[in-house]
Amino acid sequence: MANKPTPRNWNDIQVAIAVTSMALTLAFWNLFAGPDRELALKRAQEQAARDQAERERVAQEQAAQAQAQVQVAQPQSAPVVIAQPTPTQMTGPILLGGSAPKTVIVQGGGGGGGGGGGGGGGGGTGGS
């Protein structure tokens, strides 16, 4: 005699729904992310080319400055300027909400009399 197939239970249905939803999520993700991936790759290549050109330009400027310094017969001394750092103020919005923290200076009041002693154990009533 052949065994009777077991009926589907709720766990099998939940697993089927989860598998289907994950498969559809990945399919749609790849479908819509394809053009963005190509655009991002193109931008990355352009940025790399710009960075390389900038590095070459800086290297040429440094070489020209080094050559100019070699040609100078007398070194000139520049005056030394010491400046105080400027405090940075936060001017943008607070992104996480709430108000900005305020600086509070707490000054202690003069000495104080120390702590008083405790009263001892509890009283209690006489037992009967």
Short mmCIF file of C-alpha atoms in Angstrom, two decimals:
data_model
loop_
_atom_site.label_atom_id
_atom_site.label_comp_id
_atom_site.label_asym_id
_atom_site.label_seq_id
_atom_site.Cartn_x
_atom_site.Cartn_y
_atom_site.Cartn_z
CA MET A 1 0.00 0.00 0.00
CA ALA A 2 1.23 3.47 -0.90
CA ASN A 3 1.60 6.05 1.80
CA LYS A 4 -0.88 8.86 1.77
CA PRO A 5 0.77 12.26 0.98
CA THR A 6 0.84 14.52 4.01
CA PRO A 7 -1.30 17.61 3.74
CA ARG A 8 0.44 20.99 3.57
CA ASN A 9 0.79 22.74 6.87
CA TRP A 10 1.09 26.46 7.62
CA ASN A 11 4.92 26.35 7.86
CA ASP A 12 5.20 25.10 4.28
CA ILE A 13 3.01 27.96 3.08
CA GLN A 14 5.07 30.53 5.00
CA VAL A 15 8.32 29.19 3.54
CA ALA A 16 6.87 29.31 0.02
CA ILE A 17 5.77 32.93 0.52
CA ALA A 18 9.20 33.92 1.92
CA VAL A 19 11.08 32.23 -0.94
CA THR A 20 8.84 33.85 -3.55
CA SER A 21 9.18 37.31 -2.00
CA MET A 22 13.00 37.07 -1.78
CA ALA A 23 13.26 35.86 -5.38
CA LEU A 24 11.03 38.68 -6.64
CA THR A 25 12.94 41.25 -4.59
CA LEU A 26 16.26 40.19 -6.12
CA ALA A 27 14.77 40.04 -9.62
CA PHE A 28 13.28 43.54 -9.45
CA TRP A 29 16.40 44.91 -7.72
CA ASN A 30 18.60 43.71 -10.59
CA LEU A 31 16.08 44.86 -13.15
CA PHE A 32 15.96 48.45 -11.91
CA ALA A 33 19.56 48.74 -10.64
CA GLY A 34 21.13 47.81 -13.99
CA PRO A 35 21.10 51.29 -15.57
CA ASP A 36 22.28 52.86 -12.30
CA ARG A 37 25.19 50.44 -12.12
CA GLU A 38 26.31 51.38 -15.62
CA LEU A 39 26.01 55.09 -14.85
CA ALA A 40 27.95 54.67 -11.59
CA LEU A 41 30.73 52.79 -13.40
CA LYS A 42 30.95 55.53 -16.03
CA ARG A 43 31.13 58.24 -13.35
CA ALA A 44 33.81 56.33 -11.45
CA GLN A 45 35.95 56.06 -14.59
CA GLU A 46 35.56 59.79 -15.30
CA GLN A 47 36.46 60.64 -11.70
CA ALA A 48 39.56 58.43 -11.88
CA ALA A 49 40.67 60.19 -15.06
CA ARG A 50 40.14 63.62 -13.45
CA ASP A 51 42.07 62.55 -10.34
CA GLN A 52 44.97 61.29 -12.45
CA ALA A 53 45.08 64.57 -14.42
CA GLU A 54 45.01 66.55 -11.15
CA ARG A 55 47.88 64.50 -9.71
CA GLU A 56 49.95 65.07 -12.85
CA ARG A 57 49.24 68.83 -12.73
CA VAL A 58 50.25 69.05 -9.07
CA ALA A 59 53.44 67.08 -9.75
CA GLN A 60 54.33 69.47 -12.58
CA GLU A 61 53.69 72.51 -10.37
CA GLN A 62 55.85 71.07 -7.59
CA ALA A 63 58.64 70.35 -10.06
CA ALA A 64 58.40 73.92 -11.39
CA GLN A 65 58.51 75.34 -7.85
CA ALA A 66 61.52 73.20 -7.00
CA GLN A 67 63.27 74.40 -10.15
CA ALA A 68 62.45 78.03 -9.30
CA GLN A 69 63.82 77.61 -5.78
CA VAL A 70 67.08 76.23 -7.13
CA GLN A 71 67.45 79.27 -9.41
CA VAL A 72 66.93 81.79 -6.60
CA ALA A 73 70.32 83.11 -5.50
CA GLN A 74 69.31 84.60 -2.15
CA PRO A 75 66.69 83.03 0.04
CA GLN A 76 64.09 85.41 1.34
CA SER A 77 62.70 84.97 4.80
CA ALA A 78 58.98 85.40 5.21
CA PRO A 79 57.63 86.96 8.41
CA VAL A 80 56.18 84.45 10.84
CA VAL A 81 52.52 85.05 11.61
CA ILE A 82 50.87 83.28 14.51
CA ALA A 83 47.12 83.49 14.43
CA GLN A 84 44.60 82.47 17.02
CA PRO A 85 42.33 79.66 15.89
CA THR A 86 38.83 80.78 15.11
CA PRO A 87 36.07 78.90 16.89
CA THR A 88 33.80 76.97 14.59
CA GLN A 89 30.12 77.69 14.94
CA MET A 90 27.53 75.17 13.85
CA THR A 91 25.30 77.02 11.43
CA GLY A 92 23.44 74.15 9.79
CA PRO A 93 20.28 72.46 11.00
CA ILE A 94 20.34 69.70 13.57
CA LEU A 95 19.51 66.62 11.55
CA LEU A 96 18.51 64.29 14.36
CA GLY A 97 15.95 66.65 15.86
CA GLY A 98 15.78 68.27 19.23
CA SER A 99 17.52 71.41 20.34
CA ALA A 100 21.25 71.96 20.39
CA PRO A 101 22.99 71.22 23.67
CA LYS A 102 23.69 74.26 25.82
CA THR A 103 26.79 74.78 27.91
CA VAL A 104 25.96 74.92 31.60
CA ILE A 105 28.51 75.94 34.22
CA VAL A 106 27.72 74.63 37.67
CA GLN A 107 29.42 76.33 40.61
CA GLY A 108 29.39 74.60 43.94
CA GLY A 109 28.04 76.53 46.90
CA GLY A 110 30.48 76.90 49.80
CA GLY A 111 31.36 74.01 52.07
CA GLY A 112 28.45 72.38 53.72
CA GLY A 113 28.07 70.72 56.94
CA GLY A 114 28.75 67.17 55.94
CA GLY A 115 26.21 64.46 56.33
CA GLY A 116 24.31 63.80 59.46
CA GLY A 117 24.39 60.45 61.10
CA GLY A 118 21.68 57.93 60.60
CA GLY A 119 19.28 57.07 63.33
CA GLY A 120 20.19 53.51 64.20
CA GLY A 121 18.11 50.44 63.72
CA GLY A 122 14.38 50.22 63.62
CA GLY A 123 12.32 50.31 66.69
CA GLY A 124 9.92 47.51 66.82
CA THR A 125 7.32 46.58 69.30
CA GLY A 126 7.58 44.29 72.18
CA GLY A 127 6.49 40.83 71.34
CA SER A 128 3.62 39.13 72.96
#
